[in-house]
Every structure is written in structure tokens, then in C-alpha cells.
JSON list of C-alpha atoms in Angstrom, two decimals:
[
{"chain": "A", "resi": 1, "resn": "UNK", "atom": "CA", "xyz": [172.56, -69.75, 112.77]},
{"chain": "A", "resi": 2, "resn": "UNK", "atom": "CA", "xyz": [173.30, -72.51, 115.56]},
{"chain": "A", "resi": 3, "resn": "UNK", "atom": "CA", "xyz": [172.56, -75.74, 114.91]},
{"chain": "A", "resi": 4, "resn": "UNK", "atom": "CA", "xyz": [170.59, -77.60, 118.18]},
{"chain": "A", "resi": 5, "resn": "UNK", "atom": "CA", "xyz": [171.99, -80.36, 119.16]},
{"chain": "A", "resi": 6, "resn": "UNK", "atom": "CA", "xyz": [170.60, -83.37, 120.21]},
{"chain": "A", "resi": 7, "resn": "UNK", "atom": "CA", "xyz": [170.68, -83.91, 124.10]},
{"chain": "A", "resi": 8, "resn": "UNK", "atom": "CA", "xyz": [170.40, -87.68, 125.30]},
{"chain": "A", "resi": 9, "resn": "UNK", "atom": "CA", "xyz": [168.58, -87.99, 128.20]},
{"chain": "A", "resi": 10, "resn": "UNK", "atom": "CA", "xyz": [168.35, -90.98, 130.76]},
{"chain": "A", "resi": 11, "resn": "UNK", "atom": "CA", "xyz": [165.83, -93.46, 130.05]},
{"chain": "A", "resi": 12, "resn": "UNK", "atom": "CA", "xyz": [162.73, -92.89, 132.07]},
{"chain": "A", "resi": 13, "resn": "UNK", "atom": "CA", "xyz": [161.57, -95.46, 134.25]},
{"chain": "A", "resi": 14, "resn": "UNK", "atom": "CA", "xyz": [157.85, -95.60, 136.13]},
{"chain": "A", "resi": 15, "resn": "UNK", "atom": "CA", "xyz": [157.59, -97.92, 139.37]},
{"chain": "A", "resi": 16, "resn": "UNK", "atom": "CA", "xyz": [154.38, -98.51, 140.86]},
{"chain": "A", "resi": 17, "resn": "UNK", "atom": "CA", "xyz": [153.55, -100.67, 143.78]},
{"chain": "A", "resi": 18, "resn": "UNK", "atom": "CA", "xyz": [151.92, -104.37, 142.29]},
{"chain": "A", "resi": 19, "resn": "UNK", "atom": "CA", "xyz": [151.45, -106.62, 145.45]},
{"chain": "A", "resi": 20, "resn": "UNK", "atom": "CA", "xyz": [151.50, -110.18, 145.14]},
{"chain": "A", "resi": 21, "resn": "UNK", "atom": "CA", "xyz": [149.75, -112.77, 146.68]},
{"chain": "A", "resi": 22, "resn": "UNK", "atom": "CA", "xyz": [151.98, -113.13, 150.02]},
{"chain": "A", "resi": 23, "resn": "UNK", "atom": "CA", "xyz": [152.13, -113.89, 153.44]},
{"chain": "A", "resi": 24, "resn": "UNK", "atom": "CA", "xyz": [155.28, -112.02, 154.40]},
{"chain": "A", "resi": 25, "resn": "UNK", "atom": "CA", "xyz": [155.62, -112.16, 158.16]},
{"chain": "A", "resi": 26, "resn": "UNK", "atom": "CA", "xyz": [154.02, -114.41, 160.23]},
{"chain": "A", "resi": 27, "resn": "UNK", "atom": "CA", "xyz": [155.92, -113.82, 164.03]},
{"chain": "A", "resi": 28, "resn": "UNK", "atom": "CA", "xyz": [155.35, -115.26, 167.49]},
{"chain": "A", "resi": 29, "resn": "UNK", "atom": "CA", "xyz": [156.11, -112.35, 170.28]},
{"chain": "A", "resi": 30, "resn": "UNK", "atom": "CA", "xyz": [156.32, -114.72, 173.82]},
{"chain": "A", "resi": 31, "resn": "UNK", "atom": "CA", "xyz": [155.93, -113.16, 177.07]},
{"chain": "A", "resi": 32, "resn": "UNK", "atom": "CA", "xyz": [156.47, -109.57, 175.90]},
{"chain": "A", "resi": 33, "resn": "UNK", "atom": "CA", "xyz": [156.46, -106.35, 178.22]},
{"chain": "A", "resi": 34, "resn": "UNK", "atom": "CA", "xyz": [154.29, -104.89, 179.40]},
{"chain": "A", "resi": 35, "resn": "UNK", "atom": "CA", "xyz": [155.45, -101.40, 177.67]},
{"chain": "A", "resi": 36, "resn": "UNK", "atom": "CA", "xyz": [154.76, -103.36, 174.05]},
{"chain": "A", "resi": 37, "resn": "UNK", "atom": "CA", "xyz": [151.15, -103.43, 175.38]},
{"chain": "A", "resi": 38, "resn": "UNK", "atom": "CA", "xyz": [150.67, -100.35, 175.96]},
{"chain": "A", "resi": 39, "resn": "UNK", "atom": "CA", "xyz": [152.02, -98.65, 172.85]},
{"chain": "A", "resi": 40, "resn": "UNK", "atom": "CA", "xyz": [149.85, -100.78, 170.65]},
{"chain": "A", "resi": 41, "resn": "UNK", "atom": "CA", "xyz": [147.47, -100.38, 172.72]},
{"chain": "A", "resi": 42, "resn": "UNK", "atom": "CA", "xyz": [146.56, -103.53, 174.20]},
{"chain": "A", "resi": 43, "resn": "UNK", "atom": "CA", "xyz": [146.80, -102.80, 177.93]},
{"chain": "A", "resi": 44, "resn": "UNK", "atom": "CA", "xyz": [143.55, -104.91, 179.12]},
{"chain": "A", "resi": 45, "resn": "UNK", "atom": "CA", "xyz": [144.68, -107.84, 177.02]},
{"chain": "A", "resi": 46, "resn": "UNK", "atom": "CA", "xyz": [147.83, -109.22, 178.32]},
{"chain": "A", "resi": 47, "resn": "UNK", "atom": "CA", "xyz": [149.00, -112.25, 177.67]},
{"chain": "A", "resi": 48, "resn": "UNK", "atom": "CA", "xyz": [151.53, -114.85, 177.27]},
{"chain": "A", "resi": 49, "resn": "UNK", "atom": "CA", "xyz": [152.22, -113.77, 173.80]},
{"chain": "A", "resi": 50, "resn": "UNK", "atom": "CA", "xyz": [151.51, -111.62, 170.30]},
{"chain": "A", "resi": 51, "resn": "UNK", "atom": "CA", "xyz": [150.82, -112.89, 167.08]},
{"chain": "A", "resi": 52, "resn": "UNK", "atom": "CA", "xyz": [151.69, -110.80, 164.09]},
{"chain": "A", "resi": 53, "resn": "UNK", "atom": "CA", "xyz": [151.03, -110.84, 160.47]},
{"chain": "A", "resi": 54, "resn": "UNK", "atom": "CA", "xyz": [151.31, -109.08, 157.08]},
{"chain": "A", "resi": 55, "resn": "UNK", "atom": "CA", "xyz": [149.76, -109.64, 154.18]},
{"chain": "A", "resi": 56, "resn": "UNK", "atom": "CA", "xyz": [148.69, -108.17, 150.54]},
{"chain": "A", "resi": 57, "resn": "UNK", "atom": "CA", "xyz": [146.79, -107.82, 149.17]},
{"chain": "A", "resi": 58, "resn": "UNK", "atom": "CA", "xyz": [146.22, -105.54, 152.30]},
{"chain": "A", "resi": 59, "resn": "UNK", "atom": "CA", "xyz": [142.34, -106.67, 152.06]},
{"chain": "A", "resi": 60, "resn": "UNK", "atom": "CA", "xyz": [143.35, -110.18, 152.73]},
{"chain": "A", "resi": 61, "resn": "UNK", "atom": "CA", "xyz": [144.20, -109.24, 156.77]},
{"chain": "A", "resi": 62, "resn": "UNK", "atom": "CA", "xyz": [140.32, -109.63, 156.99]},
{"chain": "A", "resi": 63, "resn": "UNK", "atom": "CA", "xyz": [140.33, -113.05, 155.98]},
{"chain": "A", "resi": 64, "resn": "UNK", "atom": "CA", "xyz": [143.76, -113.86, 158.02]},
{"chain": "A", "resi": 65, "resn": "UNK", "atom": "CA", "xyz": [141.69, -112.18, 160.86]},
{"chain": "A", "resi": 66, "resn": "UNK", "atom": "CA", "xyz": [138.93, -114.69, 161.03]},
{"chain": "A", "resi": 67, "resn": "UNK", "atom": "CA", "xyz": [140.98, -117.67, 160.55]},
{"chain": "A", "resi": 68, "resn": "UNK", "atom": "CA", "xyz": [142.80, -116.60, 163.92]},
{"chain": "A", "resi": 69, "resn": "UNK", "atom": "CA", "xyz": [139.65, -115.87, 166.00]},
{"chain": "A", "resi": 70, "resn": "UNK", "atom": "CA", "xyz": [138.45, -119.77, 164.49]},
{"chain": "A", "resi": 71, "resn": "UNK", "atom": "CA", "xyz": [141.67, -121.37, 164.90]},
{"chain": "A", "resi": 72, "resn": "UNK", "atom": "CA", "xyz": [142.05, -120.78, 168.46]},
{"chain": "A", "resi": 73, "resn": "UNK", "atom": "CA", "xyz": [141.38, -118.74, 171.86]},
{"chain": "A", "resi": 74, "resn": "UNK", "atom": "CA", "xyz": [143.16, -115.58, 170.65]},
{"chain": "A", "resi": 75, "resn": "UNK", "atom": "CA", "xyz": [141.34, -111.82, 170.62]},
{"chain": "A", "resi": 76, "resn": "UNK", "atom": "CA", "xyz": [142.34, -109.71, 168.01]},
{"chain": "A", "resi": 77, "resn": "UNK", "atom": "CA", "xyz": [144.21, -106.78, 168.91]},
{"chain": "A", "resi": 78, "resn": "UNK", "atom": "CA", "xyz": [143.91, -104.62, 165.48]},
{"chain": "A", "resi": 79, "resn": "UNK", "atom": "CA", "xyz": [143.33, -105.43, 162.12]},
{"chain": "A", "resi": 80, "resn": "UNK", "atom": "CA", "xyz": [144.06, -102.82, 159.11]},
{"chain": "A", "resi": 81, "resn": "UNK", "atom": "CA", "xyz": [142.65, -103.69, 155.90]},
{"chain": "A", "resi": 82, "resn": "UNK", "atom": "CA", "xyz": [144.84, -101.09, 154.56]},
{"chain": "A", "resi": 83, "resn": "UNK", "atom": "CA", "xyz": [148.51, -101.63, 155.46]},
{"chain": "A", "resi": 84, "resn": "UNK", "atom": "CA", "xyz": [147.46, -105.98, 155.93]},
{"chain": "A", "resi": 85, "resn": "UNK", "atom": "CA", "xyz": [148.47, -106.51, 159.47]},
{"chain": "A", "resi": 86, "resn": "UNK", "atom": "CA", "xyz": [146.86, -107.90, 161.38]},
{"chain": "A", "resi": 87, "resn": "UNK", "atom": "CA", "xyz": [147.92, -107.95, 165.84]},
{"chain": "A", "resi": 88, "resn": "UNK", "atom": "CA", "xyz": [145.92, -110.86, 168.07]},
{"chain": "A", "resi": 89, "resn": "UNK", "atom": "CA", "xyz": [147.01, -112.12, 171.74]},
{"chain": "A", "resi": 90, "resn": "UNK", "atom": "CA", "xyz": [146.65, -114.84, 173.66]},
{"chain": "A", "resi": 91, "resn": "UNK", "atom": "CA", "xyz": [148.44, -117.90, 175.33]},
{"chain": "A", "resi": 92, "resn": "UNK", "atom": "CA", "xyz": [151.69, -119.20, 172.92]},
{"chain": "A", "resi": 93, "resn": "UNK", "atom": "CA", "xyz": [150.02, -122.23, 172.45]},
{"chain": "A", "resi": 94, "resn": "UNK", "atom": "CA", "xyz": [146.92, -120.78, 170.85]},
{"chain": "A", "resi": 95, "resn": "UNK", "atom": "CA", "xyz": [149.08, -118.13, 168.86]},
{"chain": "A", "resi": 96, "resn": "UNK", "atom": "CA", "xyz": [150.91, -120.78, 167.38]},
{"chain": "A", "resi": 97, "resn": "UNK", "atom": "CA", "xyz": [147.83, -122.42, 166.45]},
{"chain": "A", "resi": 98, "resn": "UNK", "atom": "CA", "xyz": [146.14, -119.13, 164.86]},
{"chain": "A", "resi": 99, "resn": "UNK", "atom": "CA", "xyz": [149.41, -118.20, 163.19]},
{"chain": "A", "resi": 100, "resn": "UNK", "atom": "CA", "xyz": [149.88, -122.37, 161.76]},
{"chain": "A", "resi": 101, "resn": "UNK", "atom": "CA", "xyz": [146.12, -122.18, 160.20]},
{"chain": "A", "resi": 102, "resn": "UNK", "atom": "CA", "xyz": [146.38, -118.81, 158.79]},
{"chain": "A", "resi": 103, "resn": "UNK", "atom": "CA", "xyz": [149.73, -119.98, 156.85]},
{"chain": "A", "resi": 104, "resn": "UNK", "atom": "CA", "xyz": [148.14, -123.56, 155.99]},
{"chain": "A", "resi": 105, "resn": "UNK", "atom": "CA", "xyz": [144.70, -121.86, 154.78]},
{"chain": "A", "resi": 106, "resn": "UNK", "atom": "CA", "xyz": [146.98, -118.64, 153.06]},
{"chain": "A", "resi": 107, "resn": "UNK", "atom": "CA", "xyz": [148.90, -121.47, 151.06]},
{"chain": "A", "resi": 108, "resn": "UNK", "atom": "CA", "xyz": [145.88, -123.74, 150.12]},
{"chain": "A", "resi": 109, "resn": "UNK", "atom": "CA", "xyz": [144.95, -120.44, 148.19]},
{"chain": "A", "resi": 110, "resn": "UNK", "atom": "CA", "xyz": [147.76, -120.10, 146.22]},
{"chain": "A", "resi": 111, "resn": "UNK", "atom": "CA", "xyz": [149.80, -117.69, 149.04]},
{"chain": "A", "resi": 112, "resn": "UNK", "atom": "CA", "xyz": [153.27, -117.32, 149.17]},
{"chain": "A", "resi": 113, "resn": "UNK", "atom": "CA", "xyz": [154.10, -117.89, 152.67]},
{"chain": "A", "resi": 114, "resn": "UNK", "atom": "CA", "xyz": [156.38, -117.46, 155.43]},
{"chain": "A", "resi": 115, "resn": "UNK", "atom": "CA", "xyz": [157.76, -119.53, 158.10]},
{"chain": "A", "resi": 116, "resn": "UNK", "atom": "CA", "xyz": [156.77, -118.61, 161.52]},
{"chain": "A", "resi": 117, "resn": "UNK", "atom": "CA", "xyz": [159.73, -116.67, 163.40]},
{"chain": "A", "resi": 118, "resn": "UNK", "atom": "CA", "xyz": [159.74, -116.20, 166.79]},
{"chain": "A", "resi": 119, "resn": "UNK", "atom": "CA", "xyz": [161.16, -113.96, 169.78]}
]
């Protein structure tokens, strides 16, 4: 009769998904094409420039939404509450402005943050 032997298997490992509280893109688009427009979908609302941001928790892109649309003259493109981006046009100066109080607000709350890039 055969003895079994014992096999040694790999150490098993589970990774889930635990977002934190961070701003991790907050980026200035100025004087895109028109062709960006259209494949997000915002051909009626050209502008000087995009704003962009991401977020998580994803739910917090609501929040970042309304600071924008109270910060300054900017029109929200889309918003997903899901994914936490959150798209919004309007003239750079007013971009800038909605991008600089969604960071200041995000970090009064304990946010990690990002700097604002730009293209």
C-alpha cells in the first residue's frame, strides 16, 4: 500500500477592491477639439476647456459635482456615481476655479488629493 504524500501548495491569497478616500485626478483639458466633444458627447457645449475628475468612493462624484456647478460658470457634462468621474466645461478660468474648490473642499474632509495637471 502507497503511502500519500503530502503536496505543498502555494499560499492562497484573496484581493478585493477597498477604495480610499481620494481625489485621484483632477485635470484641466484647454481648448480641446472638437472630435473630444463629440465622442463624449458634448457637441452643444463647447468651450474653452474640460474639467475632469475621479474620485472614490465612486458616490462622492455627486458631491464633487455640486461643488463645480457652485464654484463657478461650468455645466456638467456627465457625472457617474458609479465609476466617480465626473466631466464639466466651460471657460479655463472657471474650470480652474471648479476644479481648485472641489480639491480645497475634498481635502477639508479628510481627501487625499491631487494636484491639478493640465494639457
Amino acid at each position: 500500500m502507497a503511502l500519500a504524500t503530502e503536496m505543498t501548495l502555494p499560499p492562497r491569497s484573496i484581493q478585493e477592491y477597498v477604495p480610499g478616500k481620494q481625489l485621484t485626478l483632477a485635470h484641466r483639458i484647454s481648448k480641446p477639439d472638437r472630435m473630444i466633444y463629440k465622442k463624449l458627447g458634448l457637441t452643444d457645449e463647447f468651450t474653452e476647456a474640460i474639467g475632469i475628475i475621479t474620485i472614490t468612493p465612486s458616490e462622492s462624484a455627486i458631491i464633487a459635482a455640486d461643488i463645480c456647478t457652485k464654484a463657478a460658470r461650468v455645466k456638467l457634462g456627465f457625472v457617474d456615481r458609479f465609476s466617480g468621474a465626473v466631466v464639466f466645461v466651460g471657460e479655463i478660468g472657471a474650470v480652474d476655479s471648479a476644479l481648485n474648490a472641489v480639491i480645497d473642499r475634498f481635502s477639508d474632509m479628510h481627501y487625499t488629493t491631487a494636484k491639478i495637471t493640465r494639457t
